[in-house]
Amino acid sequence: MKIKVNEQLIGLTPYQPGKPIEDVKRELGLDKITKLASNENPFGSSEKAKEAIRNSLDELALYPDGYARNMREKVAQFIGVDENQLIFGNGSDELIAILCTALLSPAKNTVMANPSFSQYSHNATLQGAEIRMVENINGEHDLDGMLKAIDENTAIVWVCNPNNPTGTYISEEKIVNFIKNVPEHILIVMDEAYNEYSVAEDYPNTLSYLKDYPNMIILRTFSKAYGLAALRVGYGVGDPELITALDPARGPFNTSRIAHAAIVAAVDDQEFIQTCVKANREGLEQFYQFCKENRLDYFPSQANFILIDFNRSGQEVFDYLLRKGFIVRSGTALGYPTSVRITVGSKEQNEEIIQALTEMLGESR
Ligand SMILES: *Cc1c(COP(=O)(O)O)cnc(C)c1O
């Protein structure tokens, strides 16, 4: 090829999503596939959201409201912030990209935990910034190590809470101590993609710290607990001045009209969320029980997935499960090579995968 892309792209691979169900069906000739790989909601989404989408089908020819007023009012009211504190993205993935575009450059560095969500380093690399990875301790962010990695050229520090891929969380006390110690010129990104699933009493209410720390932005998404991953909507909450400064880096119609309608309805259906969160806790208990019975290490999870250490190649466990019709995430690509990450499914799905895993362990005894 004669075209020369920017140097930062060379060697970067596009995001590797969980294997699509259709591909697996075709490759292995299976007719039933259970995908527990991408932390999608096994119960789908609110019926009210679907109804709202059906009702918006006559407006497909119209551009969406670029300001997303209806969705903005609903979300602002629901979480108790002002409308000018919100920025919406085509998934929180786009917000991660917007933050990197707005704040990073080859002269800057960015500090993040490792392993954590891959898109922080991916987008930082696209901007040519220096990436400073701080190894997790026991699956959790080493917040002191992250503070030490910061210097005058640091522009963003990323906190994933609960962390993907471990499911571990950082308590309010630790978070407050951390944000107090981050210099004011550095943006703290709190990625809370799984916050609805977090039930620990000391899981931080970061929204309440925003007024004291205008150098923080909180990222949330409708892709996980709300089960609306197909619609691609995430949001950032921060100081109005920060939000205004970021807005030019956002595409003009980056969230769709259909999505706005669905999300207004979905936010009103908290009963759906509560049902899913409860089922998720029960599902996690199924996996904890399995791990205990089989003496497998795992990280207690505040999210809708669990990282289990099988003490053997995670890729092998992945391949075994694939042949049995289950798609999970191999820990190999996630920085935990002897583990797999399993999304908590419905009670039956959990029983089925636990059955397959029990057989796998039995075969190698
Ligand atoms: C899933 C996920 C996201 C991205 O979600 P979107 O679908 O882009 O909103 C962001 N951060 C973490 C940690 C995630 O697991």
mmCIF file of C-alpha atoms and ligand atoms in Angstrom:
data_model
loop_
_atom_site.group_PDB
_atom_site.id
_atom_site.type_symbol
_atom_site.label_atom_id
_atom_site.label_comp_id
_atom_site.label_asym_id
_atom_site.label_seq_id
_atom_site.Cartn_x
_atom_site.Cartn_y
_atom_site.Cartn_z
ATOM 1 C CA MET A 1 0.000 0.000 0.000
ATOM 2 C CA LYS A 2 1.220 3.507 -0.865
ATOM 3 C CA ILE A 3 -0.807 5.203 1.854
ATOM 4 C CA LYS A 4 1.101 6.047 5.008
ATOM 5 C CA VAL A 5 -0.962 6.114 8.175
ATOM 6 C CA ASN A 6 0.343 7.980 11.211
ATOM 7 C CA GLU A 7 3.160 6.250 13.019
ATOM 8 C CA GLN A 8 1.112 5.760 16.209
ATOM 9 C CA LEU A 9 -1.216 3.365 14.385
ATOM 10 C CA ILE A 10 1.518 1.003 13.325
ATOM 11 C CA GLY A 11 1.479 -2.070 15.545
ATOM 12 C CA LEU A 12 -1.839 -1.126 17.150
ATOM 13 C CA THR A 13 -4.557 -3.723 16.722
ATOM 14 C CA PRO A 14 -8.233 -2.816 16.606
ATOM 15 C CA TYR A 15 -10.251 -3.676 19.711
ATOM 16 C CA GLN A 16 -10.636 -7.451 19.999
ATOM 17 C CA PRO A 17 -14.265 -8.049 20.912
ATOM 18 C CA GLY A 18 -15.632 -11.264 22.362
ATOM 19 C CA LYS A 19 -16.042 -13.829 19.570
ATOM 20 C CA PRO A 20 -19.396 -13.294 17.786
ATOM 21 C CA ILE A 21 -22.022 -15.999 18.327
ATOM 22 C CA GLU A 22 -22.639 -16.469 14.597
ATOM 23 C CA ASP A 23 -18.951 -17.148 13.855
ATOM 24 C CA VAL A 24 -18.739 -19.809 16.528
ATOM 25 C CA LYS A 25 -21.931 -21.510 15.367
ATOM 26 C CA ARG A 26 -20.567 -21.740 11.842
ATOM 27 C CA GLU A 27 -17.032 -22.799 12.766
ATOM 28 C CA LEU A 28 -18.019 -25.520 15.219
ATOM 29 C CA GLY A 29 -21.362 -26.561 13.746
ATOM 30 C CA LEU A 30 -23.096 -26.001 17.082
ATOM 31 C CA ASP A 31 -26.660 -24.767 17.226
ATOM 32 C CA LYS A 32 -26.740 -23.463 20.751
ATOM 33 C CA ILE A 33 -24.150 -20.942 21.846
ATOM 34 C CA THR A 34 -24.048 -19.145 25.170
ATOM 35 C CA LYS A 35 -22.019 -15.955 25.091
ATOM 36 C CA LEU A 36 -20.690 -14.904 28.464
ATOM 37 C CA ALA A 37 -17.812 -12.859 27.108
ATOM 38 C CA SER A 38 -18.711 -9.189 26.805
ATOM 39 C CA ASN A 39 -20.466 -8.426 30.089
ATOM 40 C CA GLU A 40 -23.768 -7.998 28.305
ATOM 41 C CA ASN A 41 -26.979 -8.205 30.299
ATOM 42 C CA PRO A 42 -28.374 -11.765 30.049
ATOM 43 C CA PHE A 43 -31.888 -10.425 30.649
ATOM 44 C CA GLY A 44 -31.814 -8.049 27.689
ATOM 45 C CA SER A 45 -33.228 -4.604 28.310
ATOM 46 C CA SER A 46 -36.305 -2.876 29.687
ATOM 47 C CA GLU A 47 -39.547 -3.521 27.789
ATOM 48 C CA LYS A 48 -40.271 0.189 28.153
ATOM 49 C CA ALA A 49 -37.082 1.016 26.254
ATOM 50 C CA LYS A 50 -38.123 -1.294 23.415
ATOM 51 C CA GLU A 51 -41.542 0.326 23.291
ATOM 52 C CA ALA A 52 -39.921 3.781 23.107
ATOM 53 C CA ILE A 53 -37.804 2.621 20.179
ATOM 54 C CA ARG A 54 -40.865 1.313 18.320
ATOM 55 C CA ASN A 55 -42.550 4.669 18.911
ATOM 56 C CA SER A 56 -39.628 6.573 17.413
ATOM 57 C CA LEU A 57 -39.471 4.658 14.128
ATOM 58 C CA ASP A 58 -41.301 7.351 12.168
ATOM 59 C CA GLU A 59 -38.504 9.825 12.891
ATOM 60 C CA LEU A 60 -35.629 7.973 11.281
ATOM 61 C CA ALA A 61 -35.194 10.627 8.598
ATOM 62 C CA LEU A 62 -34.486 13.309 11.175
ATOM 63 C CA TYR A 63 -31.109 14.048 12.690
ATOM 64 C CA PRO A 64 -31.030 13.616 16.442
ATOM 65 C CA ASP A 65 -30.912 16.608 18.765
ATOM 66 C CA GLY A 66 -27.171 17.244 19.029
ATOM 67 C CA TYR A 67 -27.604 18.483 22.589
ATOM 68 C CA ALA A 68 -29.619 15.358 23.456
ATOM 69 C CA ARG A 69 -31.959 17.494 25.525
ATOM 70 C CA ASN A 70 -34.527 14.837 26.480
ATOM 71 C CA MET A 71 -31.941 12.298 27.501
ATOM 72 C CA ARG A 72 -29.848 14.981 29.189
ATOM 73 C CA GLU A 73 -32.767 16.196 31.326
ATOM 74 C CA LYS A 74 -33.660 12.657 32.319
ATOM 75 C CA VAL A 75 -30.133 11.593 33.274
ATOM 76 C CA ALA A 76 -29.363 14.869 35.066
ATOM 77 C CA GLN A 77 -32.508 14.539 37.130
ATOM 78 C CA PHE A 78 -31.942 10.868 37.863
ATOM 79 C CA ILE A 79 -28.382 11.220 39.164
ATOM 80 C CA GLY A 80 -28.972 14.661 40.699
ATOM 81 C CA VAL A 81 -26.603 16.882 38.721
ATOM 82 C CA ASP A 82 -27.042 19.941 36.504
ATOM 83 C CA GLU A 83 -27.611 19.432 32.792
ATOM 84 C CA ASN A 84 -24.411 21.314 31.966
ATOM 85 C CA GLN A 85 -22.409 18.739 33.901
ATOM 86 C CA LEU A 86 -23.096 16.009 31.328
ATOM 87 C CA ILE A 87 -21.414 14.969 28.098
ATOM 88 C CA PHE A 88 -22.788 12.047 26.085
ATOM 89 C CA GLY A 89 -20.759 9.670 23.952
ATOM 90 C CA ASN A 90 -21.395 6.931 21.426
ATOM 91 C CA GLY A 91 -20.696 4.486 24.219
ATOM 92 C CA SER A 92 -18.314 5.473 26.985
ATOM 93 C CA ASP A 93 -15.694 4.165 24.563
ATOM 94 C CA GLU A 94 -16.167 7.351 22.565
ATOM 95 C CA LEU A 95 -15.815 9.449 25.704
ATOM 96 C CA ILE A 96 -12.473 7.766 26.382
ATOM 97 C CA ALA A 97 -11.423 8.738 22.841
ATOM 98 C CA ILE A 98 -12.730 12.299 23.290
ATOM 99 C CA LEU A 99 -10.790 12.712 26.535
ATOM 100 C CA CYS A 100 -7.597 11.494 24.873
ATOM 101 C CA THR A 101 -8.094 13.776 21.865
ATOM 102 C CA ALA A 102 -8.760 16.743 24.115
ATOM 103 C CA LEU A 103 -5.961 16.244 26.654
ATOM 104 C CA LEU A 104 -3.162 14.071 25.297
ATOM 105 C CA SER A 105 -0.283 14.713 22.903
ATOM 106 C CA PRO A 106 3.279 13.439 22.432
ATOM 107 C CA ALA A 107 4.457 15.908 25.101
ATOM 108 C CA LYS A 108 2.102 14.450 27.724
ATOM 109 C CA ASN A 109 1.920 11.232 29.690
ATOM 110 C CA THR A 110 -1.009 9.324 31.146
ATOM 111 C CA VAL A 111 -1.089 7.014 34.164
ATOM 112 C CA MET A 112 -3.201 3.869 34.364
ATOM 113 C CA ALA A 113 -3.446 0.569 36.192
ATOM 114 C CA ASN A 114 -2.471 -2.691 34.524
ATOM 115 C CA PRO A 115 -4.332 -4.888 33.796
ATOM 116 C CA SER A 116 -7.305 -2.647 33.282
ATOM 117 C CA PHE A 117 -9.594 -1.639 30.423
ATOM 118 C CA SER A 118 -7.618 -1.706 27.172
ATOM 119 C CA GLN A 119 -9.135 1.385 25.591
ATOM 120 C CA TYR A 120 -7.272 3.825 27.843
ATOM 121 C CA SER A 121 -3.865 2.854 26.494
ATOM 122 C CA HIS A 122 -5.207 2.306 22.975
ATOM 123 C CA ASN A 123 -6.560 5.848 22.640
ATOM 124 C CA ALA A 124 -3.578 7.358 24.443
ATOM 125 C CA THR A 125 -1.295 5.628 21.941
ATOM 126 C CA LEU A 126 -3.299 7.129 19.072
ATOM 127 C CA GLN A 127 -2.474 10.571 20.484
ATOM 128 C CA GLY A 128 1.211 9.685 20.775
ATOM 129 C CA ALA A 129 1.251 10.178 24.547
ATOM 130 C CA GLU A 130 3.590 8.322 26.896
ATOM 131 C CA ILE A 131 1.793 5.563 28.767
ATOM 132 C CA ARG A 132 2.705 4.808 32.357
ATOM 133 C CA MET A 133 1.304 1.487 33.513
ATOM 134 C CA VAL A 134 1.249 0.678 37.207
ATOM 135 C CA GLU A 135 0.842 -3.033 37.981
ATOM 136 C CA ASN A 136 -2.180 -4.059 40.037
ATOM 137 C CA ILE A 137 -1.634 -5.530 43.463
ATOM 138 C CA ASN A 138 -3.931 -8.463 44.101
ATOM 139 C CA GLY A 139 -6.178 -7.474 41.202
ATOM 140 C CA GLU A 140 -6.622 -3.967 42.598
ATOM 141 C CA HIS A 141 -5.207 -0.649 41.448
ATOM 142 C CA ASP A 142 -1.992 0.311 43.234
ATOM 143 C CA LEU A 143 -3.182 3.840 43.951
ATOM 144 C CA ASP A 144 0.017 4.833 45.778
ATOM 145 C CA GLY A 145 2.075 3.571 42.868
ATOM 146 C CA MET A 146 -0.149 5.545 40.500
ATOM 147 C CA LEU A 147 0.385 8.734 42.541
ATOM 148 C CA LYS A 148 4.136 8.166 42.359
ATOM 149 C CA ALA A 149 3.984 7.731 38.570
ATOM 150 C CA ILE A 150 2.413 11.179 38.172
ATOM 151 C CA ASP A 151 4.541 14.201 37.244
ATOM 152 C CA GLU A 152 4.132 17.703 35.800
ATOM 153 C CA ASN A 153 3.575 16.277 32.295
ATOM 154 C CA THR A 154 0.786 13.924 33.332
ATOM 155 C CA ALA A 155 -2.540 14.907 31.782
ATOM 156 C CA ILE A 156 -4.881 12.022 32.681
ATOM 157 C CA VAL A 157 -4.976 9.360 35.365
ATOM 158 C CA TRP A 158 -7.458 6.514 34.820
ATOM 159 C CA VAL A 159 -9.323 4.692 37.580
ATOM 160 C CA CYS A 160 -11.564 1.799 36.635
ATOM 161 C CA ASN A 161 -13.959 1.096 39.492
ATOM 162 C CA PRO A 162 -14.977 -1.702 39.585
ATOM 163 C CA ASN A 163 -11.987 -2.757 37.550
ATOM 164 C CA ASN A 164 -12.357 -4.650 34.296
ATOM 165 C CA PRO A 165 -11.114 -7.470 34.040
ATOM 166 C CA THR A 166 -10.817 -8.266 37.773
ATOM 167 C CA GLY A 167 -14.187 -7.081 39.103
ATOM 168 C CA THR A 168 -12.483 -5.706 42.208
ATOM 169 C CA TYR A 169 -13.447 -2.296 43.574
ATOM 170 C CA ILE A 170 -11.809 0.582 45.395
ATOM 171 C CA SER A 171 -13.450 1.755 48.613
ATOM 172 C CA GLU A 172 -14.629 5.302 49.238
ATOM 173 C CA GLU A 173 -11.881 5.925 51.784
ATOM 174 C CA LYS A 174 -9.124 4.917 49.366
ATOM 175 C CA ILE A 175 -10.653 6.862 46.483
ATOM 176 C CA VAL A 176 -10.991 10.039 48.529
ATOM 177 C CA ASN A 177 -7.407 9.779 49.710
ATOM 178 C CA PHE A 178 -6.321 9.302 46.099
ATOM 179 C CA ILE A 179 -8.235 12.194 44.543
ATOM 180 C CA LYS A 180 -7.038 14.525 47.311
ATOM 181 C CA ASN A 181 -3.475 13.744 46.333
ATOM 182 C CA VAL A 182 -3.762 14.106 42.563
ATOM 183 C CA PRO A 183 -2.512 17.564 41.490
ATOM 184 C CA GLU A 184 -5.204 19.901 40.163
ATOM 185 C CA HIS A 185 -3.808 20.032 36.629
ATOM 186 C CA ILE A 186 -4.405 16.315 36.105
ATOM 187 C CA LEU A 187 -7.766 14.946 35.021
ATOM 188 C CA ILE A 188 -8.923 11.952 37.062
ATOM 189 C CA VAL A 189 -11.152 9.690 34.955
ATOM 190 C CA MET A 190 -13.393 7.475 37.089
ATOM 191 C CA ASP A 191 -14.664 4.784 34.771
ATOM 192 C CA GLU A 192 -17.732 3.384 36.513
ATOM 193 C CA ALA A 193 -19.139 1.226 33.720
ATOM 194 C CA TYR A 194 -20.393 -1.322 36.284
ATOM 195 C CA ASN A 195 -21.532 1.034 39.046
ATOM 196 C CA GLU A 196 -25.151 -0.192 39.026
ATOM 197 C CA TYR A 197 -23.910 -3.688 39.872
ATOM 198 C CA SER A 198 -21.718 -2.506 42.768
ATOM 199 C CA VAL A 199 -23.454 -3.226 46.026
ATOM 200 C CA ALA A 200 -20.567 -2.939 48.527
ATOM 201 C CA GLU A 201 -21.466 -0.446 51.247
ATOM 202 C CA ASP A 202 -18.166 1.380 50.890
ATOM 203 C CA TYR A 203 -18.324 1.598 47.089
ATOM 204 C CA PRO A 204 -17.718 5.326 46.570
ATOM 205 C CA ASN A 205 -20.399 7.850 45.733
ATOM 206 C CA THR A 206 -18.014 9.814 43.524
ATOM 207 C CA LEU A 207 -20.741 12.198 42.336
ATOM 208 C CA SER A 208 -20.701 13.799 45.767
ATOM 209 C CA TYR A 209 -16.996 14.694 45.374
ATOM 210 C CA LEU A 210 -17.330 16.466 42.048
ATOM 211 C CA LYS A 211 -17.894 19.923 43.495
ATOM 212 C CA ASP A 212 -14.684 19.743 45.529
ATOM 213 C CA TYR A 213 -12.659 18.175 42.732
ATOM 214 C CA PRO A 214 -13.380 19.828 39.389
ATOM 215 C CA ASN A 215 -10.457 17.868 37.914
ATOM 216 C CA MET A 216 -12.508 14.647 37.980
ATOM 217 C CA ILE A 217 -14.871 13.183 35.379
ATOM 218 C CA ILE A 218 -17.055 10.154 36.022
ATOM 219 C CA LEU A 219 -17.854 7.844 33.091
ATOM 220 C CA ARG A 220 -20.946 5.659 33.061
ATOM 221 C CA THR A 221 -22.662 3.633 30.379
ATOM 222 C CA PHE A 222 -26.028 2.212 29.338
ATOM 223 C CA SER A 223 -24.282 -0.822 27.830
ATOM 224 C CA LYS A 224 -23.949 -2.995 30.907
ATOM 225 C CA ALA A 225 -26.690 -3.103 33.574
ATOM 226 C CA TYR A 226 -29.186 -1.319 31.307
ATOM 227 C CA GLY A 227 -28.603 -3.908 28.596
ATOM 228 C CA LEU A 228 -28.505 -1.304 25.819
ATOM 229 C CA ALA A 229 -25.046 -2.000 24.387
ATOM 230 C CA ALA A 230 -26.446 -1.997 20.843
ATOM 231 C CA LEU A 231 -27.525 1.634 21.177
ATOM 232 C CA ARG A 232 -24.039 2.926 22.130
ATOM 233 C CA VAL A 233 -24.598 5.504 24.831
ATOM 234 C CA GLY A 234 -22.333 6.453 27.690
ATOM 235 C CA TYR A 235 -22.001 9.692 29.605
ATOM 236 C CA GLY A 236 -19.450 11.720 31.479
ATOM 237 C CA VAL A 237 -20.251 13.816 34.562
ATOM 238 C CA GLY A 238 -17.979 16.655 35.557
ATOM 239 C CA ASP A 239 -17.513 20.308 36.248
ATOM 240 C CA PRO A 240 -19.488 22.496 33.765
ATOM 241 C CA GLU A 241 -16.307 24.291 32.666
ATOM 242 C CA LEU A 242 -14.573 21.003 31.913
ATOM 243 C CA ILE A 243 -17.623 19.698 30.019
ATOM 244 C CA THR A 244 -17.755 22.880 27.921
ATOM 245 C CA ALA A 245 -14.035 22.620 27.181
ATOM 246 C CA LEU A 246 -14.370 18.991 26.031
ATOM 247 C CA ASP A 247 -17.450 19.483 23.865
ATOM 248 C CA PRO A 248 -15.681 20.579 20.631
ATOM 249 C CA ALA A 249 -13.962 17.170 20.541
ATOM 250 C CA ARG A 250 -17.375 15.488 20.312
ATOM 251 C CA GLY A 251 -18.986 14.725 16.958
ATOM 252 C CA PRO A 252 -22.093 16.812 16.164
ATOM 253 C CA PHE A 253 -24.723 14.023 16.286
ATOM 254 C CA ASN A 254 -22.797 11.386 18.180
ATOM 255 C CA THR A 255 -25.768 9.764 19.912
ATOM 256 C CA SER A 256 -28.850 8.700 17.991
ATOM 257 C CA ARG A 257 -32.472 9.759 18.187
ATOM 258 C CA ILE A 258 -33.499 6.140 18.791
ATOM 259 C CA ALA A 259 -31.059 5.915 21.658
ATOM 260 C CA HIS A 260 -32.339 9.113 23.272
ATOM 261 C CA ALA A 261 -35.904 7.792 23.238
ATOM 262 C CA ALA A 262 -34.897 4.408 24.627
ATOM 263 C CA ILE A 263 -32.761 5.807 27.398
ATOM 264 C CA VAL A 264 -35.404 8.202 28.676
ATOM 265 C CA ALA A 265 -37.672 5.169 29.091
ATOM 266 C CA ALA A 266 -34.938 2.905 30.447
ATOM 267 C CA VAL A 267 -33.990 5.338 33.212
ATOM 268 C CA ASP A 268 -37.640 5.383 34.286
ATOM 269 C CA ASP A 269 -37.635 1.602 34.627
ATOM 270 C CA GLN A 270 -35.433 1.136 37.684
ATOM 271 C CA GLU A 271 -37.379 -1.964 38.592
ATOM 272 C CA PHE A 272 -35.693 -3.703 35.658
ATOM 273 C CA ILE A 273 -32.252 -2.626 36.891
ATOM 274 C CA GLN A 274 -32.972 -3.794 40.427
ATOM 275 C CA THR A 275 -34.121 -7.191 39.205
ATOM 276 C CA CYS A 276 -30.936 -7.591 37.144
ATOM 277 C CA VAL A 277 -28.663 -6.481 39.958
ATOM 278 C CA LYS A 278 -30.267 -8.967 42.345
ATOM 279 C CA ALA A 279 -29.993 -11.813 39.845
ATOM 280 C CA ASN A 280 -26.376 -10.861 39.234
ATOM 281 C CA ARG A 281 -25.503 -11.165 42.925
ATOM 282 C CA GLU A 282 -27.172 -14.581 43.021
ATOM 283 C CA GLY A 283 -25.269 -15.585 39.897
ATOM 284 C CA LEU A 284 -21.964 -14.526 41.414
ATOM 285 C CA GLU A 285 -22.763 -16.733 44.412
ATOM 286 C CA GLN A 286 -23.130 -19.718 42.044
ATOM 287 C CA PHE A 287 -19.619 -19.071 40.748
ATOM 288 C CA TYR A 288 -18.150 -18.468 44.220
ATOM 289 C CA GLN A 289 -19.594 -21.787 45.342
ATOM 290 C CA PHE A 290 -18.098 -23.547 42.312
ATOM 291 C CA CYS A 291 -14.689 -21.954 42.966
ATOM 292 C CA LYS A 292 -14.737 -22.925 46.619
ATOM 293 C CA GLU A 293 -15.723 -26.520 45.856
ATOM 294 C CA ASN A 294 -12.890 -26.765 43.361
ATOM 295 C CA ARG A 295 -10.354 -24.718 45.307
ATOM 296 C CA LEU A 296 -9.969 -22.189 42.526
ATOM 297 C CA ASP A 297 -8.813 -18.640 43.183
ATOM 298 C CA TYR A 298 -11.047 -15.800 42.061
ATOM 299 C CA PHE A 299 -11.514 -12.131 42.751
ATOM 300 C CA PRO A 300 -14.726 -11.269 44.602
ATOM 301 C CA SER A 301 -16.631 -9.151 42.094
ATOM 302 C CA GLN A 302 -18.635 -5.937 42.298
ATOM 303 C CA ALA A 303 -19.422 -6.198 38.607
ATOM 304 C CA ASN A 304 -21.319 -8.642 36.357
ATOM 305 C CA PHE A 305 -18.350 -10.859 35.594
ATOM 306 C CA ILE A 306 -15.841 -12.957 37.476
ATOM 307 C CA LEU A 307 -12.174 -13.644 36.794
ATOM 308 C CA ILE A 308 -11.362 -17.214 37.801
ATOM 309 C CA ASP A 309 -7.828 -18.608 37.991
ATOM 310 C CA PHE A 310 -7.788 -22.179 36.662
ATOM 311 C CA ASN A 311 -4.086 -22.662 37.238
ATOM 312 C CA ARG A 312 -3.611 -23.632 33.606
ATOM 313 C CA SER A 313 -3.600 -21.766 30.315
ATOM 314 C CA GLY A 314 -6.650 -19.531 30.129
ATOM 315 C CA GLN A 315 -6.593 -20.075 26.385
ATOM 316 C CA GLU A 316 -7.022 -23.844 26.917
ATOM 317 C CA VAL A 317 -9.998 -23.263 29.190
ATOM 318 C CA PHE A 318 -11.396 -20.873 26.598
ATOM 319 C CA ASP A 319 -10.966 -23.472 23.806
ATOM 320 C CA TYR A 320 -12.536 -26.212 25.915
ATOM 321 C CA LEU A 321 -15.562 -24.064 26.685
ATOM 322 C CA LEU A 322 -15.883 -22.976 23.068
ATOM 323 C CA ARG A 323 -16.151 -26.593 21.937
ATOM 324 C CA LYS A 324 -18.964 -27.014 24.496
ATOM 325 C CA GLY A 325 -20.761 -23.950 23.116
ATOM 326 C CA PHE A 326 -19.702 -21.264 25.612
ATOM 327 C CA ILE A 327 -17.900 -18.089 24.639
ATOM 328 C CA VAL A 328 -15.934 -16.511 27.488
ATOM 329 C CA ARG A 329 -12.914 -14.235 27.578
ATOM 330 C CA SER A 330 -9.496 -15.853 27.846
ATOM 331 C CA GLY A 331 -7.339 -14.199 30.493
ATOM 332 C CA THR A 332 -4.390 -14.471 28.113
ATOM 333 C CA ALA A 333 -5.323 -11.252 26.332
ATOM 334 C CA LEU A 334 -6.420 -9.602 29.579
ATOM 335 C CA GLY A 335 -3.143 -9.854 31.473
ATOM 336 C CA TYR A 336 -4.122 -12.887 33.567
ATOM 337 C CA PRO A 337 -2.856 -15.807 31.464
ATOM 338 C CA THR A 338 -4.086 -18.608 33.745
ATOM 339 C CA SER A 339 -7.573 -17.161 34.172
ATOM 340 C CA VAL A 340 -10.765 -16.689 32.225
ATOM 341 C CA ARG A 341 -13.296 -13.909 32.617
ATOM 342 C CA ILE A 342 -16.871 -15.104 32.637
ATOM 343 C CA THR A 343 -19.894 -12.809 32.403
ATOM 344 C CA VAL A 344 -22.557 -13.732 34.924
ATOM 345 C CA GLY A 345 -25.507 -15.100 32.947
ATOM 346 C CA SER A 346 -28.999 -16.203 33.903
ATOM 347 C CA LYS A 347 -29.262 -18.864 36.627
ATOM 348 C CA GLU A 348 -29.573 -21.590 33.979
ATOM 349 C CA GLN A 349 -26.670 -20.297 31.900
ATOM 350 C CA ASN A 350 -24.495 -20.188 35.007
ATOM 351 C CA GLU A 351 -25.497 -23.747 35.914
ATOM 352 C CA GLU A 352 -24.667 -24.931 32.399
ATOM 353 C CA ILE A 353 -21.224 -23.375 32.225
ATOM 354 C CA ILE A 354 -20.406 -24.527 35.749
ATOM 355 C CA GLN A 355 -21.411 -28.031 34.665
ATOM 356 C CA ALA A 356 -19.040 -27.826 31.676
ATOM 357 C CA LEU A 357 -16.219 -26.493 33.833
ATOM 358 C CA THR A 358 -16.777 -29.222 36.399
ATOM 359 C CA GLU A 359 -16.472 -31.804 33.617
ATOM 360 C CA MET A 360 -13.290 -30.155 32.403
ATOM 361 C CA LEU A 361 -11.743 -30.296 35.857
ATOM 362 C CA GLY A 362 -12.878 -33.921 36.238
ATOM 363 C CA GLU A 363 -11.225 -34.970 32.973
ATOM 364 C CA SER A 364 -7.830 -33.714 34.102
ATOM 365 C CA ARG A 365 -7.884 -35.244 37.569
HETATM 366 C C1 LIG B 1 -17.775 -1.999 28.666
HETATM 367 C C2 LIG B 1 -16.860 -0.975 29.223
HETATM 368 C C3 LIG B 1 -16.796 0.319 28.705
HETATM 369 C C4 LIG B 1 -17.419 0.730 27.405
HETATM 370 O O1 LIG B 1 -18.727 0.691 27.353
HETATM 371 P P1 LIG B 1 -19.529 1.358 26.153
HETATM 372 O O2 LIG B 1 -20.318 0.263 25.582
HETATM 373 O O3 LIG B 1 -18.571 1.949 25.170
HETATM 374 O O4 LIG B 1 -20.327 2.407 26.840
HETATM 375 C C5 LIG B 1 -15.994 1.263 29.322
HETATM 376 N N1 LIG B 1 -15.256 0.929 30.392
HETATM 377 C C6 LIG B 1 -15.269 -0.305 30.904
HETATM 378 C C7 LIG B 1 -14.432 -0.606 32.072
HETATM 379 C C8 LIG B 1 -16.061 -1.298 30.331
HETATM 380 O O5 LIG B 1 -16.025 -2.541 30.815
#
